[in-house]
Each structure stands twice: as C-alpha cells, then as structure tokens.
Short mmCIF file of C-alpha atoms and ligand atoms in Angstrom, two decimals:
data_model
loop_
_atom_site.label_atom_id
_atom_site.label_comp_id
_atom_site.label_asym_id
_atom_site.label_seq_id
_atom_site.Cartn_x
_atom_site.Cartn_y
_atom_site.Cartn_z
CA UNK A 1 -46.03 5.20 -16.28
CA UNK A 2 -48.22 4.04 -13.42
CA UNK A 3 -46.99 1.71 -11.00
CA UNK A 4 -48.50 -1.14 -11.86
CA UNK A 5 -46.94 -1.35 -15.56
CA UNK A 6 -43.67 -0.15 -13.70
CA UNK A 7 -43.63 -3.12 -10.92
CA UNK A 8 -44.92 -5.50 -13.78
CA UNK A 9 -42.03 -4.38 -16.31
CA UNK A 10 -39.25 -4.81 -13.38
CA UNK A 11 -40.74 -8.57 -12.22
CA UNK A 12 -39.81 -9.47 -15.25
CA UNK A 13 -36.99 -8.24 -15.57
CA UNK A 14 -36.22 -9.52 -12.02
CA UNK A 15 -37.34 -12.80 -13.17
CA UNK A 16 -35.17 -12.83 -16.17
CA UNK A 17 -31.97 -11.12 -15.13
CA UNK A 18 -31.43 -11.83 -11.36
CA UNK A 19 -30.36 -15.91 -11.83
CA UNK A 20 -27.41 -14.54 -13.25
CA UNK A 21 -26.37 -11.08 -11.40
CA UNK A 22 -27.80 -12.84 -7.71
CA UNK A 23 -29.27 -9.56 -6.72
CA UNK A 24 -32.54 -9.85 -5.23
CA UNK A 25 -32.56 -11.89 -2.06
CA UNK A 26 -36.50 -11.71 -1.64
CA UNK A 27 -39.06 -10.18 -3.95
CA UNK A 28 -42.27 -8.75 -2.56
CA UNK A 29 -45.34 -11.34 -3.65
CA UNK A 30 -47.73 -8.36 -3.35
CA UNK A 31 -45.74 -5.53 -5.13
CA UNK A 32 -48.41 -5.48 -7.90
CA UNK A 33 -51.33 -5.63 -5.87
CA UNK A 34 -50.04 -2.45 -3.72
CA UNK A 35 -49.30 -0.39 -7.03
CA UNK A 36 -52.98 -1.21 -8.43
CA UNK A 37 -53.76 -0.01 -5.41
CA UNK A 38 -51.47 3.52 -5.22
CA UNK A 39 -52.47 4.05 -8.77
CA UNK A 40 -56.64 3.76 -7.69
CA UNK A 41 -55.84 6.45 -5.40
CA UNK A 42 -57.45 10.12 -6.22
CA UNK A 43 -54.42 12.05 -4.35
CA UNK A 44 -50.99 10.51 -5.07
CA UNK A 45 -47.98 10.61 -3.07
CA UNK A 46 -45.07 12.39 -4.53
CA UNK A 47 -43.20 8.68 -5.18
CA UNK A 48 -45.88 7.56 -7.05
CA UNK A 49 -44.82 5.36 -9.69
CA UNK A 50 -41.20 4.83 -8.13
CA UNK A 51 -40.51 1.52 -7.61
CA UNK A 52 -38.15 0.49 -4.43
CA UNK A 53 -35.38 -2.32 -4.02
CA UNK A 54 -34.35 -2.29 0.02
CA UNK A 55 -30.68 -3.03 1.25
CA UNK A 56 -31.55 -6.47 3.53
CA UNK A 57 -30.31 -4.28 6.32
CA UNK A 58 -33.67 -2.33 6.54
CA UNK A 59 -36.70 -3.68 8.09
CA UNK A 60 -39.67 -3.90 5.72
CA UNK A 61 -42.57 -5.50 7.76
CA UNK A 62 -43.33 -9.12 6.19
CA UNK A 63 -40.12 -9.66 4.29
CA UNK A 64 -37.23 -11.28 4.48
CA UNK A 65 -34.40 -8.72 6.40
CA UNK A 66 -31.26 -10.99 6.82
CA UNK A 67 -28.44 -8.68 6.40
CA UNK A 68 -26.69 -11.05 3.92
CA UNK A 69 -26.19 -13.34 6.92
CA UNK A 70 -27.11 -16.53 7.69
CA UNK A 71 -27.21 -16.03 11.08
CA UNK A 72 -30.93 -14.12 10.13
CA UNK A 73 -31.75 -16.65 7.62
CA UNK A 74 -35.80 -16.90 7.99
CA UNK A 75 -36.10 -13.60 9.69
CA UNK A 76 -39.30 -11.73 8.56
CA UNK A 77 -39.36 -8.02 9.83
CA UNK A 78 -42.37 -7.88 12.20
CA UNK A 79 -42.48 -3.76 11.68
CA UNK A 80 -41.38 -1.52 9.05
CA UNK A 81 -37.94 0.99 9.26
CA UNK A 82 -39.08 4.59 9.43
CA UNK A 83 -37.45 5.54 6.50
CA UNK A 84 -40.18 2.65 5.14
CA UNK A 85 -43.27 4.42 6.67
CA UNK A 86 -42.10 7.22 5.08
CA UNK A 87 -41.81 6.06 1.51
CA UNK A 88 -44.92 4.40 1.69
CA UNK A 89 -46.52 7.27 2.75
CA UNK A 90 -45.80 9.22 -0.22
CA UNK A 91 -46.92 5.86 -2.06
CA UNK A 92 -43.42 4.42 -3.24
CA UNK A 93 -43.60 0.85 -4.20
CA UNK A 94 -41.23 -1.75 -2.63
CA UNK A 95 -40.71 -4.58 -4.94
CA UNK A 96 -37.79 -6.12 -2.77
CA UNK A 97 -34.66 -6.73 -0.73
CA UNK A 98 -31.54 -6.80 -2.31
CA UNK A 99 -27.86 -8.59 -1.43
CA UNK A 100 -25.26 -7.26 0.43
CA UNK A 101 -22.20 -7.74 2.76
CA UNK A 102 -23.16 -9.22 5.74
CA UNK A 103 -24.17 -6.81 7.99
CA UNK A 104 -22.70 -4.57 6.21
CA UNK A 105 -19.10 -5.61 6.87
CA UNK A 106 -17.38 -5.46 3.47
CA UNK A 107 -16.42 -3.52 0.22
CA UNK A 108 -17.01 -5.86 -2.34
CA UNK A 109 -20.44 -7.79 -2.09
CA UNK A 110 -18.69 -10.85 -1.58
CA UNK A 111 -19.31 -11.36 2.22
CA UNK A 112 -23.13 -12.14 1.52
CA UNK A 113 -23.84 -15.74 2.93
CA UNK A 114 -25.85 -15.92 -0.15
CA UNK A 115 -23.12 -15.49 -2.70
CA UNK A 116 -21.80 -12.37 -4.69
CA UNK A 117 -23.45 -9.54 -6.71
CA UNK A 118 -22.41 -9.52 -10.16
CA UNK A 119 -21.97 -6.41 -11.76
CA UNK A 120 -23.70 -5.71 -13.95
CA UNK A 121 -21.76 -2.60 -15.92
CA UNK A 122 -18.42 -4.89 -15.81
CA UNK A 123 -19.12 -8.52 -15.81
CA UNK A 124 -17.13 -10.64 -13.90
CA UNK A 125 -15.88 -7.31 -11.47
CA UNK A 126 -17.51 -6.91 -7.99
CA UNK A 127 -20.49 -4.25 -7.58
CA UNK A 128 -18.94 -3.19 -4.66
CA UNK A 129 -20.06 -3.18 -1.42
CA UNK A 130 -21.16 -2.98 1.08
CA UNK A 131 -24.67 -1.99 -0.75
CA UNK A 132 -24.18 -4.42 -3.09
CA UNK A 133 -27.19 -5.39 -4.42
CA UNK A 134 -28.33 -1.48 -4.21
CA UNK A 135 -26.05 -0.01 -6.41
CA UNK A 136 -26.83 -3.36 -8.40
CA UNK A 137 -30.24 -3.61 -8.85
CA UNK A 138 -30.51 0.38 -10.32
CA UNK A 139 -27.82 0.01 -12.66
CA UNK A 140 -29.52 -3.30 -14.07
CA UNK A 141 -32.18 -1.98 -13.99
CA UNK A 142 -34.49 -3.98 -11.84
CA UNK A 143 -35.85 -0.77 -9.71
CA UNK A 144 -35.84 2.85 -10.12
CA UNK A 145 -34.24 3.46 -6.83
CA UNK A 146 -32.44 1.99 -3.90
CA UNK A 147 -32.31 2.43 -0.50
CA UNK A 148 -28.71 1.41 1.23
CA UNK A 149 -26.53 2.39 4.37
CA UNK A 150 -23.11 3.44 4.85
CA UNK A 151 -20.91 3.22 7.56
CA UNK A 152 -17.61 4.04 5.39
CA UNK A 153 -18.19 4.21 1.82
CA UNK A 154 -21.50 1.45 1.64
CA UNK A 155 -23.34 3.36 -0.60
CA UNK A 156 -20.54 5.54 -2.22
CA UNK A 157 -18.46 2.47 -3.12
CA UNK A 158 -20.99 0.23 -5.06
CA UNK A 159 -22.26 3.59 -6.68
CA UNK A 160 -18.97 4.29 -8.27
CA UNK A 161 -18.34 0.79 -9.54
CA UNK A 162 -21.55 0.26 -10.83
CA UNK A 163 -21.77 4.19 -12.64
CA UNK A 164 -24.83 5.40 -10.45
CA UNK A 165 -25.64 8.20 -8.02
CA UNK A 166 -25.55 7.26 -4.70
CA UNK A 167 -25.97 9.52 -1.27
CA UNK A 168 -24.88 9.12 2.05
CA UNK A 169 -26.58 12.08 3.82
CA UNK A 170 -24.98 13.86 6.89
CA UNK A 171 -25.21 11.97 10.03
CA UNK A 172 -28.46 12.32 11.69
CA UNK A 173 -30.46 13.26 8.74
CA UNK A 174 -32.01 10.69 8.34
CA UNK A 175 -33.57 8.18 11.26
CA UNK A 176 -31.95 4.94 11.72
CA UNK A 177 -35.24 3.34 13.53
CA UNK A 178 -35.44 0.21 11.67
CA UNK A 179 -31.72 -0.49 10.30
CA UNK A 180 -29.36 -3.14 11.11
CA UNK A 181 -26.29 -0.80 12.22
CA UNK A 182 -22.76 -1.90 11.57
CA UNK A 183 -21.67 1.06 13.61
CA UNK A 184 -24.54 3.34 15.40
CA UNK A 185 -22.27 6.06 15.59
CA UNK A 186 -21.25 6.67 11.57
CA UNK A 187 -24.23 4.46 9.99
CA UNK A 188 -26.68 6.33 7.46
CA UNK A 189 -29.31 5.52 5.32
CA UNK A 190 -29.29 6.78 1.69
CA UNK A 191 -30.66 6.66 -1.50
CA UNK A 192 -28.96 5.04 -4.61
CA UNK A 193 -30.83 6.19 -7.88
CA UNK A 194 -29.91 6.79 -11.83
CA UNK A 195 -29.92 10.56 -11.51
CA UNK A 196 -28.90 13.35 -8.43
CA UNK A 197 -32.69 14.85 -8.92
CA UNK A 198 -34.06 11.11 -7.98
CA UNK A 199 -31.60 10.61 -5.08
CA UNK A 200 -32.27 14.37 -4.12
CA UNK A 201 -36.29 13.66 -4.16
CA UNK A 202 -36.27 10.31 -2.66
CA UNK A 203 -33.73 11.88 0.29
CA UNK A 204 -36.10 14.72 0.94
CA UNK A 205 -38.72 12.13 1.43
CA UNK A 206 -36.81 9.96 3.85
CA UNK A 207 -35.03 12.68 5.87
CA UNK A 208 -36.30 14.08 9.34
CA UNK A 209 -36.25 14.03 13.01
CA UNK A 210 -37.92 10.32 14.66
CA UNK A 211 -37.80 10.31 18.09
CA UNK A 212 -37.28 6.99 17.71
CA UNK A 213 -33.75 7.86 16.63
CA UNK A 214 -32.52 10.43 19.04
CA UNK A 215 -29.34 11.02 16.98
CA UNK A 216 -31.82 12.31 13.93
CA UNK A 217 -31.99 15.97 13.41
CA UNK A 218 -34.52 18.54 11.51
CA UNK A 219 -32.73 20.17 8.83
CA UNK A 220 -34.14 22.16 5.61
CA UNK A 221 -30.97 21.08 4.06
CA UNK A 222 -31.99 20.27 0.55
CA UNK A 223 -33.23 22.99 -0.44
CA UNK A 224 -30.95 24.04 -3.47
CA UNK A 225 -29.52 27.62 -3.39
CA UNK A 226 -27.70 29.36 -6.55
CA UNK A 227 -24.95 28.06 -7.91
CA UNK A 228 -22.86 30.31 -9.25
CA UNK A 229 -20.61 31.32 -6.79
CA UNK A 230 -19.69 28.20 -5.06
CA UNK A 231 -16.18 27.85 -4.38
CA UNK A 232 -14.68 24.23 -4.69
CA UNK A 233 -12.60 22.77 -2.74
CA UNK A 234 -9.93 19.75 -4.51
CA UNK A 235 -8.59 17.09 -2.13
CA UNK A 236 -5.47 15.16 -2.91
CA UNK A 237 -5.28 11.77 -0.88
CA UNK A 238 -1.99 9.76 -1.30
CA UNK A 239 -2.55 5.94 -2.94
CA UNK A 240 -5.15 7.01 -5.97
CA UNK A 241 -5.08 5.45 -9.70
CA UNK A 242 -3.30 8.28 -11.71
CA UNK A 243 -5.70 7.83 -14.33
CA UNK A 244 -8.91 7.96 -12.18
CA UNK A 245 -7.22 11.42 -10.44
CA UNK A 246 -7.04 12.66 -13.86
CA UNK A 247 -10.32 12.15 -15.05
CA UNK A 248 -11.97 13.87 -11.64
CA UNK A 249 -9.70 16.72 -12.41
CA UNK A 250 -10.89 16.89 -16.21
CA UNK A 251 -14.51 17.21 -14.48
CA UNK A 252 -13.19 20.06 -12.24
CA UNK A 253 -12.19 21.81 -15.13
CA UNK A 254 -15.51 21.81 -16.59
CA UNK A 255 -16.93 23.55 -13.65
CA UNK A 256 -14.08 26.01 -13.82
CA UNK A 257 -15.18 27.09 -16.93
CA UNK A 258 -18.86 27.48 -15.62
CA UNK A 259 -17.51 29.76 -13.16
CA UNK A 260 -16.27 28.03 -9.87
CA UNK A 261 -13.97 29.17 -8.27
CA UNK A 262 -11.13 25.92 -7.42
CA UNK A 263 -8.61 25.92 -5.27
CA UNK A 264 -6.71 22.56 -3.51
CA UNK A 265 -7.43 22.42 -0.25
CA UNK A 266 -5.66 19.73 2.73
CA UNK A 267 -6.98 17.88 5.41
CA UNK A 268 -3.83 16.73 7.32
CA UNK A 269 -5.04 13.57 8.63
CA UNK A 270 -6.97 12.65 5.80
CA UNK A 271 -4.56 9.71 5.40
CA UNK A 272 -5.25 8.66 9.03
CA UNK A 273 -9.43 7.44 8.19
CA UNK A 274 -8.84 3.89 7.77
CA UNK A 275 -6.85 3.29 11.04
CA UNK A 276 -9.36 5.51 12.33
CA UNK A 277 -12.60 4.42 11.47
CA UNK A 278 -12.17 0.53 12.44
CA UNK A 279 -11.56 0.25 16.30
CA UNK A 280 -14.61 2.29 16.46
CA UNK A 281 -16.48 0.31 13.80
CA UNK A 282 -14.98 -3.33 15.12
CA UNK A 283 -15.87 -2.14 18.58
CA UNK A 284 -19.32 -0.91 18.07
CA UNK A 285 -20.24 -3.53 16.06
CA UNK A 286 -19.22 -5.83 18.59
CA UNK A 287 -21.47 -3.93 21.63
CA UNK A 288 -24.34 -4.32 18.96
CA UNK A 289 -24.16 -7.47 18.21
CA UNK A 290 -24.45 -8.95 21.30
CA UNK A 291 -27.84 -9.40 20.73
CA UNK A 292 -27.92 -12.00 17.86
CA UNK A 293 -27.15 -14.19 20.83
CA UNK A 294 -29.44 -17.29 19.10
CA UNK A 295 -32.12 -16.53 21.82
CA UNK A 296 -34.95 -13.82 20.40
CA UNK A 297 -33.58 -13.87 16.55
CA UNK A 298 -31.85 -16.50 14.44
CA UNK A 299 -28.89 -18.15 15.33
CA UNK A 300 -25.90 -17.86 17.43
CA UNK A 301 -23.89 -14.75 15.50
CA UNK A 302 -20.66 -16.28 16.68
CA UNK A 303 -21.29 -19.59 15.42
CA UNK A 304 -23.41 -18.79 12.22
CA UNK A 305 -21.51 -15.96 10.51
CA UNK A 306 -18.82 -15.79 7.84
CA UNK A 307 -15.03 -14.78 8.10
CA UNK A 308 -15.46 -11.14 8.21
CA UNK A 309 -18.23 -10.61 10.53
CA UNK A 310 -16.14 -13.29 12.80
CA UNK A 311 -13.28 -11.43 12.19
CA UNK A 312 -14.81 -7.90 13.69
CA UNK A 313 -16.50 -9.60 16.57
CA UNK A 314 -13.16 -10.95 17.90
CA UNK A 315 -11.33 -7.50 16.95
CA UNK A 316 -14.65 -5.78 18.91
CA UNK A 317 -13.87 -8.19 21.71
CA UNK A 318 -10.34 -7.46 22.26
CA UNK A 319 -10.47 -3.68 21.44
CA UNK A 320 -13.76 -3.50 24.38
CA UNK A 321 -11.71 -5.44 26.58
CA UNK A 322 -8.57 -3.23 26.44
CA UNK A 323 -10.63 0.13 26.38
CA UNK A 324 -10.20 0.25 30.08
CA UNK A 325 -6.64 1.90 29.39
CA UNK A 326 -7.98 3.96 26.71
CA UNK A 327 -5.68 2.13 23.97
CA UNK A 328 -7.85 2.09 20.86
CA UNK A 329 -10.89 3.14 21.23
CA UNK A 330 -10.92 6.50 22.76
CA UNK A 331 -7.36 7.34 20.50
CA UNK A 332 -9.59 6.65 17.39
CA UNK A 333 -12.69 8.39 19.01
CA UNK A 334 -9.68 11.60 19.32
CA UNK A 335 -8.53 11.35 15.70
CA UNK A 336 -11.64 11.24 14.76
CA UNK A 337 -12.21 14.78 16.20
CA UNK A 338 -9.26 16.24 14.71
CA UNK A 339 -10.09 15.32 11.40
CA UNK A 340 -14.26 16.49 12.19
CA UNK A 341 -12.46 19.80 12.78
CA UNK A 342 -10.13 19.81 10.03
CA UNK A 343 -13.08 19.54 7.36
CA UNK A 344 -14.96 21.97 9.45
CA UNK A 345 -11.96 23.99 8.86
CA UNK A 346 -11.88 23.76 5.38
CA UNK A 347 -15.62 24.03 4.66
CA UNK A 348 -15.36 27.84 6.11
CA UNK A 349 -13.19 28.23 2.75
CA UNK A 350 -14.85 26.29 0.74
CA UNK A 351 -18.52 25.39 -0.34
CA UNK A 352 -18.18 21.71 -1.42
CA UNK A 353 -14.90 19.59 -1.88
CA UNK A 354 -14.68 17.21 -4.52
CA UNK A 355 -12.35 14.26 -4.96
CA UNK A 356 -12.75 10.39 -6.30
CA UNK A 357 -15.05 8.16 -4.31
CA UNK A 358 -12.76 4.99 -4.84
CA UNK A 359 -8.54 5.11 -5.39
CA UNK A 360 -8.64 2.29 -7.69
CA UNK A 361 -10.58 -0.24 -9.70
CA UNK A 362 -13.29 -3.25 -9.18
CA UNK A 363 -11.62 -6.11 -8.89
CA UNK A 364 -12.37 -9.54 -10.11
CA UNK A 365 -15.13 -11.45 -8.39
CA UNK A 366 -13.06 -14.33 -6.12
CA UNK A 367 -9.86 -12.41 -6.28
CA UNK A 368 -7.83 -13.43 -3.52
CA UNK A 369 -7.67 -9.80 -2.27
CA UNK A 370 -5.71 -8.97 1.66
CA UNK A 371 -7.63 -7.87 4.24
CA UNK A 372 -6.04 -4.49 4.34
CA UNK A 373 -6.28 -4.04 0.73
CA UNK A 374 -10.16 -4.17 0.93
CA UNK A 375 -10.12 -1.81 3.83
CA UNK A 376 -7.89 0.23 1.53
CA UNK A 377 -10.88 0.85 -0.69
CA UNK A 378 -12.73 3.04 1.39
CA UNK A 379 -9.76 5.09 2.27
CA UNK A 380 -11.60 8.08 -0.02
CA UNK A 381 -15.18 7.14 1.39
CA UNK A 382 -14.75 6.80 5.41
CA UNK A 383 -13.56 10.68 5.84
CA UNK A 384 -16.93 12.07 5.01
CA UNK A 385 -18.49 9.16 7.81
CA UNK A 386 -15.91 10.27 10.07
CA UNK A 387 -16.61 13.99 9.84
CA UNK A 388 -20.35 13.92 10.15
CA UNK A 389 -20.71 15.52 6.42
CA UNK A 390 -22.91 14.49 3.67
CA UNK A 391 -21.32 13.41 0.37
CA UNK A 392 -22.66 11.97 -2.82
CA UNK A 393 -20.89 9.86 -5.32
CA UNK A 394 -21.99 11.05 -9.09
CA UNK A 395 -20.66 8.95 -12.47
CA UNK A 396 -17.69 10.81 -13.47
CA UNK A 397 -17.05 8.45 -16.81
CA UNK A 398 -15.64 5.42 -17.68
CA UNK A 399 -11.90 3.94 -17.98
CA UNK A 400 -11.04 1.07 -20.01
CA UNK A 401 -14.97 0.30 -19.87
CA UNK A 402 -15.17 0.39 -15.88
CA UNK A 403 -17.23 3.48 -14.52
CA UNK A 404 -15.58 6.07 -12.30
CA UNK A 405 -17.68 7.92 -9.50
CA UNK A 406 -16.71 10.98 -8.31
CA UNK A 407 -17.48 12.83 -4.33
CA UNK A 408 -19.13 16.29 -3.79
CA UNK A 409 -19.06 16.68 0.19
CA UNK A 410 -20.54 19.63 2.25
CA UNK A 411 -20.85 20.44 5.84
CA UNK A 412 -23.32 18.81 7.71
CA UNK A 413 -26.47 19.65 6.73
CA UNK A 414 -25.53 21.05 3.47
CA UNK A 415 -27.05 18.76 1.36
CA UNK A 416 -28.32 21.89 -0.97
CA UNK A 417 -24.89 23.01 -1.77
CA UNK A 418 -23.65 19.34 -1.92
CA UNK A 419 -27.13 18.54 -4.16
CA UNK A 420 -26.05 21.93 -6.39
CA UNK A 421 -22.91 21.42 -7.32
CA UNK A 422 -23.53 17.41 -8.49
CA UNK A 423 -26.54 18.64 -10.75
CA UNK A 424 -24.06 21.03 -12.24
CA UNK A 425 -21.89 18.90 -12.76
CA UNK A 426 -24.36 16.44 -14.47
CA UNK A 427 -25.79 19.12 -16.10
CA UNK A 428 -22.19 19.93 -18.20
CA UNK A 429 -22.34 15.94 -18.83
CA UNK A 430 -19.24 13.75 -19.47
N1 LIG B 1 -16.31 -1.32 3.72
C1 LIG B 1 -16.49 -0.65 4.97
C2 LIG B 1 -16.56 -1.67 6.07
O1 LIG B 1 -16.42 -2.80 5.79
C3 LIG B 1 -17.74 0.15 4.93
C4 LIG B 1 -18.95 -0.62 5.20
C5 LIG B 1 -20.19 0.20 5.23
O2 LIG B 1 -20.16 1.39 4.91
N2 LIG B 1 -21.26 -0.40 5.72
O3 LIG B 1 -16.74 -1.36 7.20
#
C-alpha cells in the first residue's frame, strides 16, 4: 500500500476510534501531504509506507510534545529528536503523538493530564504505561508502529497488556537527543510494532552513535545469527500470577522441542530492582527537571504537575539533599552494579533469558491502586533497565481474554540473539 492510502485509512480510523480510547493527543495536519510526497519519490526509503504514532515524550519539530503534562501544555517542538531525522530519512510517515504518563512517571496511563488510555484489547483495563498511548495506538490499530521510551518497563509494560511487540534496546543504542528523560541514566527509546520483524526493522533504522548523545554507542547488534543452538536461560522472580508463570513456561516448552537447550538460571538480587531503580529514578528526575522552572518552557513543574510527578520531585529533593552521606543514592547506584554483574554472569551461560514481562494483570481503569502496588508492576521490567541489556516483550497468549507478554533479554548489544530467539518463538505461534 502506498503511504498515502495508508495515512488516509488510519485518519479515519483516528477520527472514528480515538473519542473513545483518548489516544492521540495531536495528529499531524500534513501527514497526507508528506506521504504524497514520499510516494512521488523515484528512490524510497526502507520505511516507506510505515506510518508513525510518537510517544509525546519525543520531539517532532512543529507538534505538540507535552509529555502528558500540563505543565508543557502548548509546547510545539522547535527541532526534531534524532531518532525523528532518522525515520524520516528512510521516509517513515508520522501521523502523530500519542498519550502517556506524564513524563513518563507511571505504569498505567493514568497519570496523563489529559486523561487515560483505554485499552483497547480489554475494555475498561488500563493499556499500561508508561507508553500508553504507544502500545495503544498499534494494537487499535491507528498506526503501524510506535515509537516509546522506557525507563523501567515503559514500553515492555503497555506491550504486554495490550498483546503487541514492544523493544527496549540496550542502553546506548539508540540516541536520546530529542527525548524528554525520566531518568538519563536507564531511559531508551524503542519501537512498539505488531510483529518482532517490524520492531527489528524500525530499531535498525533508529539505532546508532549521535554525538549529540554521548552515552550512544555503534553496535552491529541486530544482525540475526543461527538459531539453533541458543541456550535459554528461565528466571523465576518471587510475586508472579501462577497462571501467567505457567503459560511462559508452556512457550518454553515449545522451544525445547525446537531444540533449545533450557536450564533455570538465578539472579540473586533480582528481587532487589524496585527498591533499586527509584532513588536513582526519583533523584535524576529531580536534577532534570529543574529546568521546567516556568521561565524558557511552560509552566512552573512544581506548581502545574499531577500527584505523581509531584510526588518524585519531592522524593528527588530529599534523596539529592541527603546524598551528601551517601544514604540512597550511591547504595542504589551499588546494587545496581551487583545485579549489572549478576546478569553479566549469567549471560556467559546462557544466550537469552526469558521470563514474563508483567507478574500480574491490567487492572481496572480508576482502580484505587497503592503506590507501591503500581511500582510493583515493573518488578519483572526494571532488571533489564538496571543491567544495561536489551529485552523485548513478545505476545505470549491470552488468559481469561487479557493478553500475556512474555521477555527475551540478551547482553548488551545482543539484540541479534535477543531478535532470534522472539522470531522463533513467533514463528512456533501460540
Ligand atoms: N513505571 C515505571 C516508572 O514509573 C517505569 C516508567 C518508564 O519506564 N518510563 O518509573
């Protein structure tokens, strides 16, 4: 299809189908102009005719970038993200940007100051979050892929409750010149799509080093080697659904009959991730914030934002103020070490390890849900952030109607391995 049918098709479904699943927070007034003009083109990219929804989080030059917040209410990106250049360059389409947590800060999709995601696989449950609108707007489908960002699960999460593929690539893979970071040292970009060869091609497009991101790195890391014998690694983490354990281990199986070689494998502080990962993430996001100070963009953050975002810049406060004696920060900057080393550890062993993106279900949109039970929900997701490695979350089935999404995580820069073993497994099917 070229893009012009494909942007037309999708603004109407857009039009039609977004009142109701509040995905879309801006839609891009000359998405059908630019694919007329892609498809005029003698020599087209290698995204031509894929059509783009963009977490709000990512600057796309003329449209509205507001993080979900409030406090960035009428901000128009003056520039666009790298990972933007880049898509456009290989003449992708963006046709919008989509809801999310605000700034990132949330599990769910119900931080956004502009309401919740539905979504749209179980009505009435939360997408997920933070890449709310991401995983959203693929599994509606109102775009062929999305781009989101995870700090701790962002993209994993939403992927899993909504039944897509979704990819956080290893740290540094991928520039973050352009994105809104919750926390600069565990954010990255990655691709949400319908199937692990359109995450895998749109990835390969976006990856790179920009030395406007001196943490990116140049890595030939998707290029997919045999598969045969990969040895798999099972991780066990205390506090998952029985019944979601069960059916990742039914998809183990499958590849056991192809040939893998499984074994269960431990990473001892695996259980110590969430305590981990937020004095660095409430303290960093703190130090970054400082600049929504209501005098170059939008409003005051303190004044302007919702509970959550309030809620880490006071934490942020506090944990900055008390780092002079080392308390939090630096203990969680030392656990997270151990626990780099402990996957490094087990990834000498091991190819890929494979275990459930979420431990339990979506819950229902407005539940009145603790604080520590939503950070609960990443408990599976922050490890991989953590250690540096790249993991994607694949569809894995479906119980009592809900979809399931299941990890494959490599080393870093093992995206080929990680990318081999999730087209095997989609290969066998459910
Ligand atoms: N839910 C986690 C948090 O609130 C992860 C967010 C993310 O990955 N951006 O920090």
């Amino acid at each position: 299809m070229n893009a012009e049918t494909k942007v037309k098709k999708y603004l109407d479904a857009i039009r039609k189908g977004n009142k109701k699943l509040n995905i879309f927070l801006h839609v891009n007034d000359k998405a059908l102009e630019e694919a007329k003009a892609v498809d005029k083109k003698s020599k087209k990219g290698r995204l031509h005719g894929y059509v783009f929804g963009i977490k709000s989080n990512i600057n796309v030059k003329g449209m509205i970038c507001n993080c979900g917040s409030k406090v960035l209410e009428d901000y128009r990106a003056p520039y666009d993200a790298t990972v933007i250049e880049k898509i456009r360059k290989e003449d992708g389409i963006i046709i919008g940007m989509l809801n999310m947590d605000e700034f990132a800060c949330g599990s769910s999709g119900e931080s956004s100051a502009y309401g919740a995601t539905q979504n749209p696989r179980v009505p009435g449950k939360i997408p997920g979050g933070s890449s709310s609108g991401s995983a959203a707007a693929v599994a509606a489908g109102l775009c062929d892929v999305a781009l989101g960002s995870d700090t701790g699960g962002s993209i994993r999460n939403p992927a899993s409750y909504c039944g897509v593929v979704g990819v956080k690539p290893s740290y540094g893979l991928v520039s973050r010149y352009g994105l809104t970071d919750l926390s600069m040292s565990l954010d990255q970009i990655g691709t949400l799509a319908n199937t692990v060869d359109e995450a895998m091609l749109v990835l390969d497009v976006i990856r790179g080093k920009d030395e406007r991101d001196p943490k990116s790195v140049d890595s030939s890391a998707l290029k997919i080697g045999k598969t045969e014998a990969m040895r798999i690694g099972v991780v066990r983490v205390s506090g998952v659904d029985k019944d979601i354990q069960k059916l990742v281990d039914t998809r183990v199986d499958n590849l056991k009959k192809q040939g893998f070689k499984v074994k269960e494998v431990e990473i001892k502080h695996i259980d110590l991730a969430v305590q981990t990962y937020y004095p660095l993430v409430y303290a960093e996001f703190f130090s970054g914030t400082r600049r929504f100070d209501g005098r170059r963009y939008g409003k005051k953050i303190d004044d302007a934002c919702g509970e959550e975002v309030l809620r880490r810049i006071l934490g942020g406060s506090e944990i900055t103020r008390a780092e002079f004696t080392g308390k939090y920060y630096k203990r969680a900057l030392e656990v997270k070490e151990l626990i780099t080393e402990e996957f490094k550890e087990v990834l000498k062993d091991v190819d890929c390890l494979i275990m459930p993106t979420c431990p339990g279900f979506p819950w229902k949109l407005g539940a009145a849900m603790k604080v520590e039970e939503v950070y609960a929900s990443d408990a599976l997701t922050i490890p991989a952030n953590l250690a540096g490695i790249c993991a994607v979350s694949i569809p894995a089935g479906t119980i009592r109607e809900m979809p399931i999404g299941m990890q494959v995580m490599a080393g870093k820069g093992d995206e080929g391995k990680m990318f081999a073993v999730a087209k095997e497994l989609s290969r066998i099917g459910l």
